[in-house]
Amino acid sequence: MKCSLLIGILLANIFAYSQDKTGTLTNADLNIVSRLSTDLKENINLLQDTNGIALTKYLKAELVDEATYYAKMQTAISPIVYDNQRFKKTNGVTTLKCRDTVVTFTDIDSDGEDFKEHYYDSYLPALNQYIVKATYYEEYDYIYVDMNSGRQTSFNGSIPYLAPNKKMLLDVYHEPYENTVSFSLIKVGKKEFTTLISTEFKYWMPATDTASAPFWGKDGYFYCIAIAVEDKDKPDAAHQYVRIKLL
């Protein structure tokens, strides 16, 4: 009798565990944001604590099944050309030759907050941008350098994903200390990049424990593996699959 009871409890626990592992996010959860920063035409940065308001402009997220996610991964767009030997560093100086100018990045060898190191990483032909990785004392940036003018634009901790229409960038930044992920939608202009919104979703975030990076599919959707925010510190958080559409 005891054996049967133990087996029953074990099976119940296994079933409950498998149910938990399927994930609990619903489509109704996905577009609720906990923070929203909007760049207005007057260049005023309006920071709002949304406290759980649905995002109805700019982006729309929805769940897809695992099979769809991996099928769309086969159509992933990879616009960046990785050629990190193109510009080699000399005596701590990285020199980029642009059409109209020469841009230099100088390293600072320090054990403190002044530390700074640069490497040429890649380039983005569609936007005519070199990409330089800059590592600092406790963080790092990716710097876009216009291949004609030499104009520089920094992105904190990640290379933004260029949308198939080449009119928008989606920056997905993982903040390691708080273990949060923010999304920034960036408009591509003729001479500069303009951040339209920066937001964090209240109930979900892209998984950071997987080798499968987010990607744009040829269908115009942005795909990522997601976990529930409440599970972000769990090593075995259930994975679900999300696609994002630009509105």
Short mmCIF file of C-alpha atoms in Angstrom, two decimals:
data_model
loop_
_atom_site.label_atom_id
_atom_site.label_comp_id
_atom_site.label_asym_id
_atom_site.label_seq_id
_atom_site.Cartn_x
_atom_site.Cartn_y
_atom_site.Cartn_z
CA MET A 1 0.00 0.00 0.00
CA LYS A 2 2.83 2.37 0.95
CA CYS A 3 4.63 1.52 -2.28
CA SER A 4 1.53 2.33 -4.35
CA LEU A 5 1.09 5.61 -2.47
CA LEU A 6 4.71 6.61 -3.06
CA ILE A 7 4.45 5.77 -6.75
CA GLY A 8 1.27 7.82 -6.98
CA ILE A 9 2.92 10.82 -5.33
CA LEU A 10 5.97 10.47 -7.58
CA LEU A 11 3.85 10.34 -10.73
CA ALA A 12 1.84 13.34 -9.57
CA ASN A 13 5.03 15.33 -8.99
CA ILE A 14 6.40 14.36 -12.39
CA PHE A 15 3.14 15.41 -14.04
CA ALA A 16 3.11 18.72 -12.16
CA TYR A 17 6.74 19.36 -13.11
CA SER A 18 6.03 18.65 -16.77
CA GLN A 19 3.05 20.99 -16.63
CA ASP A 20 5.22 23.75 -15.15
CA LYS A 21 7.86 23.20 -17.82
CA THR A 22 5.41 23.95 -20.62
CA GLY A 23 5.35 27.60 -19.58
CA THR A 24 2.52 29.73 -18.29
CA LEU A 25 2.66 32.85 -20.46
CA THR A 26 -0.42 33.68 -22.52
CA ASN A 27 -0.92 36.12 -25.39
CA ALA A 28 -2.76 38.40 -22.96
CA ASP A 29 0.44 38.68 -20.89
CA LEU A 30 2.84 39.52 -23.67
CA ASN A 31 2.10 43.17 -24.41
CA ILE A 32 1.86 44.41 -20.82
CA VAL A 33 4.83 46.65 -20.02
CA SER A 34 6.32 47.68 -16.68
CA ARG A 35 8.37 50.60 -18.00
CA LEU A 36 8.08 52.82 -21.05
CA SER A 37 10.37 55.61 -22.20
CA THR A 38 9.14 57.58 -25.22
CA ASP A 39 11.21 59.98 -27.30
CA LEU A 40 8.86 62.79 -28.35
CA LYS A 41 9.28 65.07 -31.36
CA GLU A 42 10.45 67.83 -29.02
CA ASN A 43 13.26 65.49 -27.92
CA ILE A 44 11.80 65.34 -24.42
CA ASN A 45 12.40 61.96 -22.82
CA LEU A 46 9.21 61.00 -20.99
CA LEU A 47 9.78 58.19 -18.51
CA GLN A 48 6.64 56.46 -17.28
CA ASP A 49 6.11 53.77 -14.67
CA THR A 50 3.29 52.08 -16.53
CA ASN A 51 2.42 49.64 -13.73
CA GLY A 52 1.07 47.09 -16.14
CA ILE A 53 -0.34 48.96 -19.15
CA ALA A 54 -0.74 47.24 -22.51
CA LEU A 55 1.50 48.51 -25.29
CA THR A 56 -0.80 49.32 -28.23
CA LYS A 57 1.65 51.20 -30.46
CA TYR A 58 4.97 50.36 -32.05
CA LEU A 59 5.17 46.64 -31.20
CA LYS A 60 2.90 43.62 -30.79
CA ALA A 61 4.09 40.31 -29.32
CA GLU A 62 2.38 36.93 -29.63
CA LEU A 63 3.16 33.29 -28.87
CA VAL A 64 4.10 30.76 -31.53
CA ASP A 65 4.77 27.06 -31.14
CA GLU A 66 8.23 25.53 -31.01
CA ALA A 67 8.00 24.01 -34.50
CA THR A 68 7.14 27.38 -36.03
CA TYR A 69 10.00 29.08 -34.21
CA TYR A 70 12.63 26.64 -35.47
CA ALA A 71 11.17 26.63 -38.98
CA LYS A 72 11.42 30.42 -39.10
CA MET A 73 14.98 30.24 -37.79
CA GLN A 74 15.90 28.71 -41.14
CA THR A 75 14.85 32.00 -42.77
CA ALA A 76 16.78 34.22 -40.34
CA ILE A 77 18.22 37.38 -41.88
CA SER A 78 21.90 38.04 -41.13
CA PRO A 79 22.81 41.47 -42.53
CA ILE A 80 26.06 41.90 -40.58
CA VAL A 81 29.39 40.96 -42.17
CA TYR A 82 31.93 39.81 -39.60
CA ASP A 83 35.43 40.71 -40.77
CA ASN A 84 37.23 41.65 -37.56
CA GLN A 85 40.67 41.51 -39.17
CA ARG A 86 39.87 44.39 -41.52
CA PHE A 87 41.22 47.07 -39.18
CA LYS A 88 43.93 45.86 -36.85
CA LYS A 89 44.91 47.64 -33.67
CA THR A 90 48.37 49.23 -33.47
CA ASN A 91 49.83 50.27 -30.11
CA GLY A 92 46.38 50.45 -28.56
CA VAL A 93 44.88 52.51 -31.38
CA THR A 94 42.17 51.27 -33.75
CA THR A 95 41.95 53.36 -36.92
CA LEU A 96 38.95 53.25 -39.26
CA LYS A 97 39.22 54.77 -42.71
CA CYS A 98 35.95 56.41 -43.75
CA ARG A 99 35.24 58.17 -47.04
CA ASP A 100 35.43 61.71 -45.63
CA THR A 101 37.58 61.24 -42.55
CA VAL A 102 39.62 58.93 -40.36
CA VAL A 103 38.19 57.79 -37.01
CA THR A 104 40.46 56.58 -34.23
CA PHE A 105 39.72 54.78 -30.97
CA THR A 106 42.43 54.81 -28.31
CA ASP A 107 42.60 52.21 -25.53
CA ILE A 108 43.30 53.16 -21.92
CA ASP A 109 45.17 50.48 -19.98
CA SER A 110 43.99 50.89 -16.41
CA ASP A 111 42.92 48.75 -13.47
CA GLY A 112 40.24 51.25 -12.53
CA GLU A 113 37.23 53.04 -13.96
CA ASP A 114 39.29 54.67 -16.72
CA PHE A 115 39.79 51.33 -18.46
CA LYS A 116 38.80 51.37 -22.12
CA GLU A 117 39.44 48.90 -24.94
CA HIS A 118 38.25 48.87 -28.55
CA TYR A 119 38.08 46.26 -31.28
CA TYR A 120 36.77 46.52 -34.80
CA ASP A 121 34.04 43.88 -34.96
CA SER A 122 32.09 43.94 -38.24
CA TYR A 123 30.14 46.13 -40.62
CA LEU A 124 26.54 46.57 -41.72
CA PRO A 125 26.43 47.13 -45.50
CA ALA A 126 22.71 47.95 -45.62
CA LEU A 127 23.25 51.02 -43.41
CA ASN A 128 26.86 51.72 -44.40
CA GLN A 129 28.12 51.34 -40.82
CA TYR A 130 31.29 49.97 -39.29
CA ILE A 131 30.75 48.32 -35.89
CA VAL A 132 33.29 48.71 -33.08
CA LYS A 133 33.08 46.96 -29.71
CA ALA A 134 34.13 49.18 -26.80
CA THR A 135 34.78 47.54 -23.43
CA TYR A 136 34.86 49.67 -20.28
CA TYR A 137 35.42 49.00 -16.59
CA GLU A 138 32.04 47.37 -15.91
CA GLU A 139 30.17 47.51 -19.20
CA TYR A 140 30.55 47.55 -22.95
CA ASP A 141 29.08 49.26 -25.99
CA TYR A 142 28.80 48.65 -29.69
CA ILE A 143 29.56 51.76 -31.69
CA TYR A 144 28.23 52.31 -35.20
CA VAL A 145 30.56 54.44 -37.32
CA ASP A 146 29.19 55.86 -40.57
CA MET A 147 31.49 54.64 -43.33
CA ASN A 148 31.19 57.99 -45.13
CA SER A 149 30.99 60.75 -42.51
CA GLY A 150 32.52 58.95 -39.52
CA ARG A 151 29.52 59.86 -37.35
CA GLN A 152 29.34 57.66 -34.24
CA THR A 153 26.31 56.15 -32.50
CA SER A 154 26.67 54.02 -29.35
CA PHE A 155 24.40 51.15 -28.34
CA ASN A 156 24.71 49.88 -24.79
CA GLY A 157 25.78 46.25 -24.57
CA SER A 158 24.33 44.85 -27.79
CA ILE A 159 24.22 45.15 -31.56
CA PRO A 160 20.68 46.16 -32.61
CA TYR A 161 18.82 43.87 -34.99
CA LEU A 162 18.07 45.47 -38.36
CA ALA A 163 14.48 44.89 -39.51
CA PRO A 164 13.94 43.46 -43.01
CA ASN A 165 12.52 46.80 -44.18
CA LYS A 166 15.85 48.44 -43.18
CA LYS A 167 13.88 51.31 -41.60
CA MET A 168 14.02 50.15 -37.99
CA LEU A 169 16.45 48.62 -35.51
CA LEU A 170 15.33 46.57 -32.52
CA ASP A 171 17.83 46.71 -29.67
CA VAL A 172 17.52 43.92 -27.10
CA TYR A 173 19.68 44.72 -24.08
CA HIS A 174 20.27 42.34 -21.18
CA GLU A 175 21.12 44.20 -17.96
CA PRO A 176 23.25 41.60 -16.12
CA TYR A 177 23.10 43.03 -12.59
CA GLU A 178 19.31 43.22 -12.36
CA ASN A 179 18.87 40.39 -14.88
CA THR A 180 16.32 42.36 -16.89
CA VAL A 181 15.92 42.83 -20.63
CA SER A 182 14.82 46.03 -22.34
CA PHE A 183 13.63 46.53 -25.90
CA SER A 184 14.38 49.73 -27.81
CA LEU A 185 12.83 50.52 -31.17
CA ILE A 186 15.13 52.76 -33.19
CA LYS A 187 14.26 54.60 -36.38
CA VAL A 188 16.88 54.65 -39.12
CA GLY A 189 17.29 58.16 -40.54
CA LYS A 190 19.44 59.47 -43.36
CA LYS A 191 22.03 60.88 -40.97
CA GLU A 192 21.17 59.58 -37.53
CA PHE A 193 19.31 57.01 -35.44
CA THR A 194 16.33 58.03 -33.29
CA THR A 195 15.05 55.93 -30.38
CA LEU A 196 11.24 55.87 -30.54
CA ILE A 197 10.61 53.81 -27.41
CA SER A 198 12.46 51.83 -24.79
CA THR A 199 10.44 49.37 -22.74
CA GLU A 200 10.49 46.33 -20.50
CA PHE A 201 7.71 43.78 -20.66
CA LYS A 202 6.11 43.06 -17.30
CA TYR A 203 5.61 39.32 -17.49
CA TRP A 204 8.25 37.99 -19.87
CA MET A 205 11.77 38.50 -21.15
CA PRO A 206 14.00 36.83 -23.75
CA ALA A 207 15.80 33.82 -22.34
CA THR A 208 19.49 34.42 -21.68
CA ASP A 209 20.32 30.76 -20.98
CA THR A 210 20.14 29.58 -24.57
CA ALA A 211 22.54 29.63 -27.51
CA SER A 212 19.65 30.49 -29.82
CA ALA A 213 19.88 34.25 -30.33
CA PRO A 214 16.85 36.33 -31.36
CA PHE A 215 16.46 36.93 -35.08
CA TRP A 216 14.40 38.62 -37.77
CA GLY A 217 12.70 36.20 -40.15
CA LYS A 218 12.06 36.91 -43.81
CA ASP A 219 8.36 37.16 -42.94
CA GLY A 220 9.05 40.46 -41.15
CA TYR A 221 8.62 39.14 -37.60
CA PHE A 222 11.22 39.25 -34.83
CA TYR A 223 11.56 35.91 -33.02
CA CYS A 224 12.96 35.06 -29.60
CA ILE A 225 12.80 32.39 -26.92
CA ALA A 226 10.99 33.72 -23.84
CA ILE A 227 10.73 32.96 -20.15
CA ALA A 228 8.39 34.31 -17.48
CA VAL A 229 9.93 37.18 -15.51
CA GLU A 230 9.04 35.45 -12.26
CA ASP A 231 11.26 32.54 -13.37
CA LYS A 232 14.23 34.62 -14.53
CA ASP A 233 16.54 33.42 -11.74
CA LYS A 234 15.61 29.76 -12.12
CA PRO A 235 18.17 27.63 -13.99
CA ASP A 236 15.41 25.44 -15.45
CA ALA A 237 12.89 28.11 -16.47
CA ALA A 238 10.41 26.90 -19.07
CA HIS A 239 10.97 28.18 -22.59
CA GLN A 240 8.20 29.58 -24.76
CA TYR A 241 8.41 31.13 -28.21
CA VAL A 242 7.47 34.68 -29.13
CA ARG A 243 7.32 36.70 -32.30
CA ILE A 244 7.10 40.49 -32.46
CA LYS A 245 5.49 42.54 -35.18
CA LEU A 246 6.22 46.21 -35.83
CA LEU A 247 3.03 48.30 -35.95
#
